[in-house]
Tab-separated table of C-alpha atoms in Angstrom:
chain	number	residue	atom	x	y	z
A	27	MET	CA	-21.448	6.818	1.932
A	28	LEU	CA	-22.868	3.536	0.738
A	29	SER	CA	-24.722	3.533	-2.578
A	30	ALA	CA	-27.088	0.816	-3.786
A	31	ARG	CA	-23.994	-1.085	-4.860
A	32	LEU	CA	-20.513	-0.412	-3.543
A	33	ARG	CA	-18.403	1.274	-6.182
A	34	VAL	CA	-14.918	-0.242	-6.213
A	35	MET	CA	-11.703	0.853	-7.919
A	36	LEU	CA	-8.994	-1.787	-8.421
A	37	VAL	CA	-5.336	-0.745	-8.543
A	38	ASP	CA	-2.923	-3.560	-9.399
A	39	ASP	CA	-0.290	-3.823	-12.107
A	40	HIS	CA	-1.368	-7.312	-13.260
A	41	ALA	CA	-4.297	-7.321	-15.693
A	42	VAL	CA	-5.109	-10.976	-15.045
A	43	VAL	CA	-5.266	-10.329	-11.315
A	44	ARG	CA	-7.554	-7.320	-11.805
A	45	THR	CA	-9.876	-9.431	-13.955
A	46	GLY	CA	-10.022	-12.080	-11.244
A	47	TYR	CA	-10.777	-9.469	-8.566
A	48	GLN	CA	-13.544	-7.978	-10.668
A	49	ARG	CA	-15.287	-11.316	-11.168
A	50	LEU	CA	-14.979	-12.183	-7.485
A	51	LEU	CA	-16.336	-8.858	-6.241
A	52	GLU	CA	-19.184	-8.577	-8.714
A	53	LEU	CA	-20.316	-12.110	-7.916
A	54	ALA	CA	-20.917	-10.846	-4.367
A	55	GLY	CA	-23.930	-8.985	-5.738
A	56	ASP	CA	-23.650	-5.787	-3.711
A	57	MET	CA	-20.624	-4.229	-5.378
A	58	VAL	CA	-19.489	-3.183	-8.829
A	59	VAL	CA	-16.002	-2.424	-10.159
A	60	VAL	CA	-16.256	1.027	-11.705
A	61	ALA	CA	-12.578	1.512	-12.561
A	62	GLU	CA	-9.309	-0.384	-12.705
A	63	HIS	CA	-5.771	0.910	-13.071
A	64	ALA	CA	-2.313	-0.599	-13.426
A	65	ASP	CA	-0.379	2.009	-11.446
A	66	ALA	CA	-0.747	4.589	-8.727
A	67	ASP	CA	-0.393	7.629	-10.991
A	68	ALA	CA	-3.240	6.481	-13.250
A	69	ALA	CA	-5.480	5.859	-10.231
A	70	TYR	CA	-4.707	9.277	-8.753
A	71	ALA	CA	-5.324	10.992	-12.080
A	72	ALA	CA	-8.690	9.239	-12.452
A	73	LEU	CA	-9.780	10.386	-9.003
A	74	ALA	CA	-8.589	13.915	-9.769
A	75	ARG	CA	-10.723	14.023	-12.937
A	76	SER	CA	-13.883	13.317	-10.961
A	77	ALA	CA	-16.335	16.031	-9.988
A	78	PRO	CA	-15.333	18.067	-6.907
A	79	GLY	CA	-16.443	16.289	-3.774
A	80	GLU	CA	-17.651	13.236	-5.708
A	81	PRO	CA	-14.868	10.812	-6.657
A	82	GLY	CA	-17.373	8.240	-7.912
A	83	VAL	CA	-15.718	5.514	-5.834
A	84	ASP	CA	-16.571	4.125	-2.406
A	85	VAL	CA	-13.581	1.811	-1.866
A	86	VAL	CA	-10.181	1.538	-3.535
A	87	VAL	CA	-8.594	-1.918	-3.413
A	88	LEU	CA	-4.899	-1.555	-4.111
A	89	ASP	CA	-1.636	-3.429	-4.172
A	90	LEU	CA	1.439	-1.872	-2.604
A	91	SER	CA	4.120	-2.905	-5.096
A	92	MET	CA	3.657	-1.429	-8.544
A	93	PRO	CA	5.876	0.204	-11.164
A	94	GLY	CA	6.566	3.848	-10.384
A	95	ARG	CA	4.862	5.206	-7.284
A	96	SER	CA	3.945	2.620	-4.683
A	97	GLY	CA	0.560	2.030	-3.143
A	98	LEU	CA	1.893	3.705	0.004
A	99	ASP	CA	2.597	6.856	-1.954
A	100	LEU	CA	-0.884	6.801	-3.477
A	101	LEU	CA	-2.370	6.484	0.007
A	102	ARG	CA	-0.365	9.425	1.340
A	103	ARG	CA	-1.388	11.647	-1.547
A	104	ALA	CA	-5.043	10.679	-1.740
A	105	VAL	CA	-6.469	10.090	1.728
A	106	GLN	CA	-6.629	13.756	2.699
A	107	ARG	CA	-7.871	14.950	-0.675
A	108	TRP	CA	-10.701	12.396	-0.814
A	109	PRO	CA	-11.610	11.629	2.821
A	110	GLN	CA	-14.891	9.986	1.787
A	111	VAL	CA	-13.063	7.204	-0.067
A	112	ARG	CA	-12.140	4.063	1.873
A	113	TRP	CA	-8.863	2.233	1.200
A	114	LEU	CA	-8.246	-1.525	1.397
A	115	VAL	CA	-4.739	-2.840	0.745
A	116	PHE	CA	-4.704	-6.247	-0.951
A	117	THR	CA	-1.164	-7.526	-1.320
A	118	MET	CA	1.036	-10.601	-1.208
A	119	HIS	CA	3.177	-9.086	1.553
A	120	ASP	CA	2.396	-9.953	5.157
A	121	SER	CA	5.288	-8.539	7.185
A	122	PRO	CA	4.537	-6.361	10.231
A	123	ALA	CA	6.414	-3.526	8.524
A	124	MET	CA	4.111	-3.552	5.508
A	125	VAL	CA	0.974	-3.729	7.641
A	126	GLY	CA	2.121	-0.909	9.906
A	127	GLN	CA	3.258	1.334	7.071
A	128	ALA	CA	0.008	0.856	5.154
A	129	LEU	CA	-2.094	1.755	8.193
A	130	ARG	CA	0.074	4.765	8.953
A	131	ALA	CA	-0.252	5.954	5.357
A	132	GLY	CA	-4.039	5.904	5.643
A	133	ALA	CA	-5.266	2.427	4.730
A	134	ASP	CA	-8.510	1.404	6.409
A	135	GLY	CA	-7.765	-2.300	6.016
A	136	PHE	CA	-5.096	-4.777	4.982
A	137	VAL	CA	-5.760	-8.182	3.398
A	138	THR	CA	-3.143	-10.542	2.007
A	139	LYS	CA	-3.525	-12.333	-1.313
A	140	GLY	CA	-3.060	-15.592	0.563
A	141	SER	CA	-6.427	-15.075	2.254
A	142	GLU	CA	-9.560	-16.926	1.250
A	143	PRO	CA	-11.564	-15.062	-1.443
A	144	ASP	CA	-14.527	-14.636	0.890
A	145	GLU	CA	-12.280	-12.817	3.370
A	146	LEU	CA	-11.509	-10.113	0.822
A	147	VAL	CA	-15.232	-9.590	0.244
A	148	ARG	CA	-15.969	-9.487	3.979
A	149	CYS	CA	-13.154	-7.049	4.702
A	150	LEU	CA	-14.185	-4.810	1.817
A	151	ARG	CA	-17.715	-4.589	3.200
A	152	ARG	CA	-16.409	-3.787	6.687
A	153	VAL	CA	-14.133	-1.049	5.355
A	154	ALA	CA	-16.987	0.406	3.288
A	155	ALA	CA	-19.166	0.456	6.408
A	156	GLY	CA	-16.633	2.698	8.154
A	157	GLU	CA	-14.534	0.240	10.176
A	158	ARG	CA	-10.849	1.026	10.610
A	159	ARG	CA	-7.844	-1.279	10.911
A	160	VAL	CA	-9.660	-4.172	9.258
A	161	LEU	CA	-7.106	-6.979	8.937
A	162	SER	CA	-7.154	-10.430	7.418
A	163	ALA	CA	-6.642	-13.222	9.938
A	164	ASP	CA	-3.052	-13.951	8.900
A	165	VAL	CA	-1.841	-10.439	9.760
A	166	ALA	CA	-4.179	-9.578	12.633
A	167	GLY	CA	-1.386	-9.890	15.201
A	168	ALA	CA	1.368	-8.419	13.074
A	169	ILE	CA	1.125	-4.854	14.339
A	170	ARG	CA	1.194	-5.846	17.989
A	171	GLU	CA	4.972	-6.298	18.046
A	172	PRO	CA	6.701	-3.644	20.181
A	173	ALA	CA	7.815	-0.801	17.921
A	174	ALA	CA	10.808	-0.148	20.191
A	175	GLU	CA	12.232	-3.533	19.179
A	176	LEU	CA	11.610	-2.920	15.476
A	177	PRO	CA	13.299	0.314	14.388
A	178	HIS	CA	12.031	0.049	10.815
A	179	LEU	CA	8.481	0.538	12.109
A	180	ALA	CA	9.504	4.060	13.123
A	181	LEU	CA	10.393	4.980	9.531
A	182	SER	CA	8.145	7.482	7.821
A	183	PRO	CA	6.200	6.206	4.796
A	184	ARG	CA	8.556	8.150	2.504
A	185	GLU	CA	11.631	6.621	4.194
A	186	PHE	CA	10.055	3.199	3.880
A	187	ASP	CA	9.505	3.696	0.141
A	188	VAL	CA	13.177	4.577	-0.277
A	189	LEU	CA	14.210	1.584	1.841
A	190	ARG	CA	11.990	-0.693	-0.263
A	191	LEU	CA	13.782	0.399	-3.445
A	192	LEU	CA	17.266	0.380	-1.910
A	193	VAL	CA	16.978	-3.274	-0.901
A	194	GLN	CA	15.726	-4.113	-4.397
A	195	GLY	CA	19.089	-2.868	-5.665
A	196	CYS	CA	17.889	0.397	-7.217
A	197	ALA	CA	20.485	3.139	-7.611
A	198	LEU	CA	19.823	6.545	-6.057
A	199	PRO	CA	19.087	8.302	-9.401
A	200	GLU	CA	16.531	5.608	-10.267
A	201	ILE	CA	14.869	5.955	-6.861
A	202	ALA	CA	14.724	9.726	-7.341
A	203	THR	CA	13.013	9.284	-10.717
A	204	ARG	CA	10.541	6.664	-9.516
A	205	LEU	CA	9.516	8.628	-6.417
A	206	HIS	CA	9.635	12.054	-8.093
A	207	LEU	CA	12.269	13.321	-5.674
A	208	SER	CA	15.584	15.070	-6.146
A	209	PRO	CA	18.749	12.906	-5.996
A	210	LYS	CA	19.940	14.955	-3.016
A	211	THR	CA	16.707	14.256	-1.117
A	212	VAL	CA	17.066	10.532	-1.785
A	213	SER	CA	20.677	10.599	-0.627
A	214	ASN	CA	19.664	12.350	2.590
A	215	LEU	CA	16.866	9.848	3.153
A	216	GLN	CA	19.292	6.963	2.668
A	217	THR	CA	21.532	8.436	5.362
A	218	GLN	CA	18.570	8.863	7.726
A	219	ILE	CA	17.375	5.300	7.088
A	220	ARG	CA	20.760	3.779	7.855
A	221	ALA	CA	21.019	5.829	11.041
A	222	ARG	CA	17.541	4.791	12.196
A	223	LEU	CA	18.224	1.118	11.502
A	224	GLY	CA	21.734	1.162	12.979
A	225	VAL	CA	23.492	0.020	9.800
A	226	THR	CA	26.357	1.629	7.927
A	227	THR	CA	26.748	-0.300	4.663
A	228	ALA	CA	24.550	-1.574	1.840
A	229	VAL	CA	25.339	-5.149	2.856
A	230	GLU	CA	24.202	-4.523	6.435
A	231	LEU	CA	21.052	-2.852	5.135
A	232	LEU	CA	20.242	-5.833	2.934
A	233	ARG	CA	20.897	-8.242	5.804
A	234	TYR	CA	18.545	-6.234	8.026
A	235	ALA	CA	15.885	-6.265	5.320
A	236	HIS	CA	16.086	-10.037	4.931
A	237	GLN	CA	15.966	-10.547	8.691
A	238	HIS	CA	12.753	-8.532	9.016
A	239	ARG	CA	11.117	-9.628	5.748
A	240	LEU	CA	11.293	-6.207	4.172
A	241	ILE	CA	12.247	-7.399	0.691
A	242	VAL	CA	9.355	-6.318	-1.513
A	243	PRO	CA	9.474	-7.298	-5.203
């Protein structure tokens, strides 16, 4: 899979952050940023425009929280269509829920933005070389917590996306629009989420989210 230089796509909604990533990665000498996008839909569309069987990218470095579709949704949609592409999440969020959901959605690695710059470069190389479950040091133990004690870890990636937006205060019609779902589907998912987490009201749901660090801007 490896070319002379690793071809990297950056997906993050902050232009200044993308510029910083690009400089950092290209200073490493063995990688080049071939594309950058501000949202998941643009990244997916760019991959879809590539030649069949040749996406032109070795590793996608992506944030999880972006306008519109989340990084989790991009992972779900893309990993099976482009199995040769490797995926490294690079985000400010370090909760066990975020790590677990990203890995379940298909991420090959997870690095927090609080990590040292060299750690991002090292993890990117490891992911490109075919390693799985590559984690930055600050989250390496996060997914070892017993899932039975953390009911939110049993949520599907789609349920987790809905939960993420619910605790941000989004109304059901807005969630439906942002996730490209029907309002009825979102309503059903909300019911399932509350049942899985053992809560019955919006206040209880928000309290649960704060307790387990599930609030994602």
